[in-house]
Structures are given as structure tokens and as C-alpha cells.
Amino acid sequence: MSLENNTTEENKKSLNFIELMVEKDLKEGRNNGRVQTRFPPEPNGYLHIGHAKAIYIDFGIAQKYGGICNLRFDDTNPVKEDVEYVDSIMEDIKWLGFEWANIYYASDYFQQLWDFAIQLIKDGKAYIDEQTADEIAKQKGTPTVPGTHSPFRNRPIQESLELFEKMNTGEIAEGAMVLRAKIDMASSNMHMRDPIIYRIIDIPHHRTGTKWKAYPMYDFAHGQSDFFEGVTHSLCTLEFEVHRPLYDWFLDQLVTGSYRPRQTEFNRLGLTYTVMSKRLLLQLVQEKLVSGWDDPRMVTLSGMRRRGYTSAAIRSFIDKIGYTKYDGINDYSLLEHSVREDLNKHTTRVSGVIDPIKLIITNYPEDKVEEMETINNPEDESMGSRKIKFTRELWIERDDFMENAPRKYFRLTPGNEVRLKSAYIVKCTGFKADEEGNVVEVYAEYDEQTRSGMPESGRKVKGTIHWVSVPHSLDVEVRLYDRLFTVEDPMADKEKSFKDFLNPDSLIVKQNSKVEEYLKDAKPLDSFQFQRIGYFNVDKDSTPEHMVFNRTVALKDSWKKQNS
Ligand code: ATP
Ligand code: MG
């Protein structure tokens, strides 16, 4: 095999099946070598990380092959849709780093879709059915039993045309009649059994107002919108695979020239310990089980952004799981791993004490203040270093002291030595407890010869703990976020509601945490590593008087340990 062939083979291996398909199409000159995709959200909720997966492939394919990707709001159901959602969707796509070529709305095609429906009726390929939804459902049959024909299936074309007009004028009540495509009631594909293509909805639309009362169904709007826009590759998730014959059937009636869109499906993103559907996320918001669409525990992009997840981390996670033809559920830990990986590279290391207790260095002069050099990020030299103040009174984590410690406890316990990070080795000499036995102060002595950076004293201590100088600390609120659900699949138990599996400890608020004063100018969304604890960012609720930090992710995965 020649070297050239070899490289092509290598290159092919790393392409996913969608890229391979597009390359083949380009080679064959399909649609004149044009690549055009769309991202088609329904504006009925905020985008979640599943949508990010679709966005990466829709926009990514266009970018990679010199084409364009449009944003199309699939706004064919006025009942659930809202402008608030339209705005948030645009913001989230931009945050992921993409720009659409054009913004379209399926509602812009209502006239064209209407005209096409009329054409179908005239061609004897659609009819008005006056049966109730129940009756229609009963006639559908099952995948193995053919359906039965509606008594209205062969009504005169003229009658259907007149009734279709009336469906749109308000003369006919919701649910009284529908327009159905006349395809095949015996098809093995249930979607081909005379699908409903128009129904009456008597609710104003957020863009077209009261102009329309008859609204096209998703299946009738989607492929045709692709066609009107010039989409070449219509990418969607696997649940639409069974809709593809219908997508193609409509196109067969519509296409006259050589251009034709094609639908291709890929696997949906599913994550453990969460629910991934706007409908369910909306319930959490409406029932106030979370603080809103951007609650940091939500799998919405706005929630993840607020929590401190970066778009780079989300992208890297999606790259890792890839695009396939098989649905599966991905481990939430893998997402968290990607978040840590990215934040590790970019965040400044700071000192934050979540649950503070005071450590007094009894042999350290009372008004002495020393400046200790600390490296901002050991992963990135260019981030430099800074000075932190060291004094006689320090805040340390309550966890870092134990009165009666087990043998392998290397932190502070009477008689034991630890290193205070970037400062001295201290030896614990005692503590003070209140009447209930709660430790209120810990005492220690420092050894002047052990200042960090000094020639090695030869003394080795096993533990290093972090600290914040009491007079140089800020009182802050810390929100410790954890997974929203306690089980891997909150939808698995059909007897129960997913809401029965909400994690009662998914948010723990600490009102009395301490951070170094260096953080006083930090702004919402700024991220840091609180050494030894995790990654934290400033919440949008934060004010200069009352700073609020969110735990983005702990330094280590505590769930793995519990579950394995
Ligand atoms: P939901 O069930 O959460 O409402 P949806 O599929 O109804 O999702 P749409 O707004 O209709 O949401 O979807 C826009 C695009 O995003 C579609 O192409 C859809 O296939 C894709 N998408 C939605 N959820 C996921 C997911 N979990 N993984 C990958 N792509 C998704
Ligand atoms: Mg949908």
C-alpha cells in the first residue's frame, strides 16, 4: 500500500459516519457539491446538553465542508412556544461558539405549506377526516395488524378543499376535523398510515398572531422546510428514523428538479443521574423544584454555564462520546471529567475554606504579616504567581483537624505536624472546645526554619493543608451542588415519578465560608480552583457585599467511590 493510500485510510478512520457520508456526497457531486445544514429547535424550552450534541454536528459539518448552517425555529405548535425561549436558544448557540448564516422560522413557511397541502388534496393525496382523535387512533391498527380506512377517506376533493379552508377561519372547533395524507393504512410503518398533517389550534402564535388556525404537524413541516431552505443534509436523532419514509414521501410529491434534502439520524445524548427532555425540565421549573431554567443543577446549557462548565469542556465531552447509530446512556462522570480537565488548564489556584475553624499559631508574633509566594497555576507557567498574606490567625477546614485521629490521618491532630501550603510546617499543640464539645479553636506552633522555598530542613511531613489569613479573608456564601437525582435513570421505575428520585442534598448552602481577599474583584462566571476542594465560580447572584460561589465540580469524583 502506498504512503498516500495509507494516509487516506488513517484519515477515514477518524471520521464519523456522517462525515464519511458528506465526503461521499461531495465526491459524487450530489446537490452540486453544496453542504447546507440547519439546527431546528422547537422554542418550547431552554436548550440542554443533548442539543449541544446536535449543534456540534449541524454547525460542525457545515464549517468543515465549507457550507452553511441556519438556525430554524420549529415553531409549529403555538401552545408551548414563547419568545423567551427563542432568545435563550440564540444565546446558548453563541456561547457554544457558533454563528448561524440565517435565522428562519417554520412559521415563515405556513403559506407555502398550506399551498402544498392544497396541492395534495387536489391530487387526491390528502383528505379531511371528521372523526375524533380516539376514532382515528382505533383505526390505526398495530404494527402487525393493518389499519382500517376512515369513512371520509374517499370523500370528494372539492369537499375536502372547502373544509380545509374552514379549518383555518375559526368556523370549526378544535379537534372537530383534521387533514390527513392518504398513503397506506396497511403499511408496516405506522407513520405511513394516513398521518395527520394539519390540526386546528385556536391559540395565538407568538409570530403569526391569529392569522392561522390550522397548523401543520411536525412531520409535514420539517422536510418541506428543509426543502424550501435548500438544506442538503438534515441531521437529527434516531427516534426520527421511523419518520424518514414519511419525510421522503412528502419530498416525492414536492421535488421536481435534482436538488433534494436527505435525513440522517444519529444517537441521542443521554446522561446518567438526570432527565434530558425539555418537557421534564419544564416540570422541574414550574413546580419550583429548581430555581429556574438556569439552576446550576439543570442539564440546560444556561444551567451548566452558570455552574461554571465551559463550552470547551462540553465540546470535549461530546467528542469523546462521538456520533453513532446506537442509543445509549453516558456516564455523568465522564462529563465531569471533561469539566475538570478543562478547568485544570485555565483556573487560578486560590484558597477557600468551606467550613472554617480557627487555627492560632501561638508562637507567631501578633501583628506580623508575611507575604508568601504562590504559583497561580502549576499547569500553566504563563499565569505567573502572586503573594498571599500569612498571619498568626488562620482559617482552616474543620475537616483538617481531628481530636482522636485514626492512624492514617495525616492532618492536624494533637502532637502531629503538617505543612501549611506555601508557608510553614506547624505542630498541633492543642484545641479549645465549647460546652457541647464542638472544637472552636485549634492551636499550633510553627517552625521558622521550614518556610516554603527555604533549603530543605530534612524534615518530612505527610500532610499539607490550605488556609486563609483571618484578617485577610472575605466572608462568602458557597453553594455546594451535586447531582440532581440519586439514581442513574430517574425514568426507569414506571410506578414512580422521576421527581421521587430528586437528591435532597443536591444543594447545600454554606453561609460562613472564607476565601482569600484576592477574590474580592471576581465577577460572575469567573472560575477558580479552591485548592484541595474543587472548582468554583462566582454566581450571578453575587454582589460585592455578599459574594456567592458555586461548586462547579469537586476535585475528585466522590460518586465513583460510593458506587464501586
Ligand atoms: P426534548 O425532547 O428535550 O424537547 P426535542 O428533540 O424535542 O428535545 P427539539 O427542539 O425538537 O428538541 O430538537 C432540536 C434538535 O436537537 C433536533 O434535531 C433533535 O434531534 C436534537 N436533540 C434533542 N435532544 C437531543 C439529545 N438528547 N441528543 C442529541 N440531539 C438532541
Ligand atoms: Mg420536540
Coordinates of N, CA and C and ligand atoms in Angstrom, one line a residue, residues 40-42 44 51 80 218 239-240 268 278, ligand 2:
P40 N -32.7 22.8 14.2 CA -34.1 23.1 14.2 C -34.8 23.0 15.6
P41 N -34.4 23.8 16.6 CA -35.1 23.6 17.9 C -36.5 24.1 17.9
E42 N -37.3 23.4 18.7 CA -38.7 23.9 18.9 C -38.6 24.9 20.1
N44 N -39.7 25.7 22.8 CA -40.7 25.4 23.9 C -39.9 25.1 25.2
H51 N -28.9 19.0 23.1 CA -29.0 19.9 22.0 C -27.6 20.3 21.5
K80 N -47.1 25.7 23.2 CA -46.0 25.6 24.1 C -44.9 26.6 23.9
Y218 N -45.5 18.4 12.9 CA -44.1 18.3 12.7 C -43.6 17.7 11.4
E239 N -34.7 8.8 17.0 CA -36.1 8.5 17.1 C -36.9 8.9 15.8
F240 N -36.2 9.7 15.0 CA -36.8 10.2 13.7 C -36.6 9.2 12.6
R268 N -29.0 9.9 20.2 CA -29.3 10.9 21.2 C -28.3 10.9 22.4
K278 N -37.0 18.6 27.4 CA -37.5 19.9 27.8 C -38.8 19.8 28.6
Ligands
MG2 MG -39.5 18.3 20.2

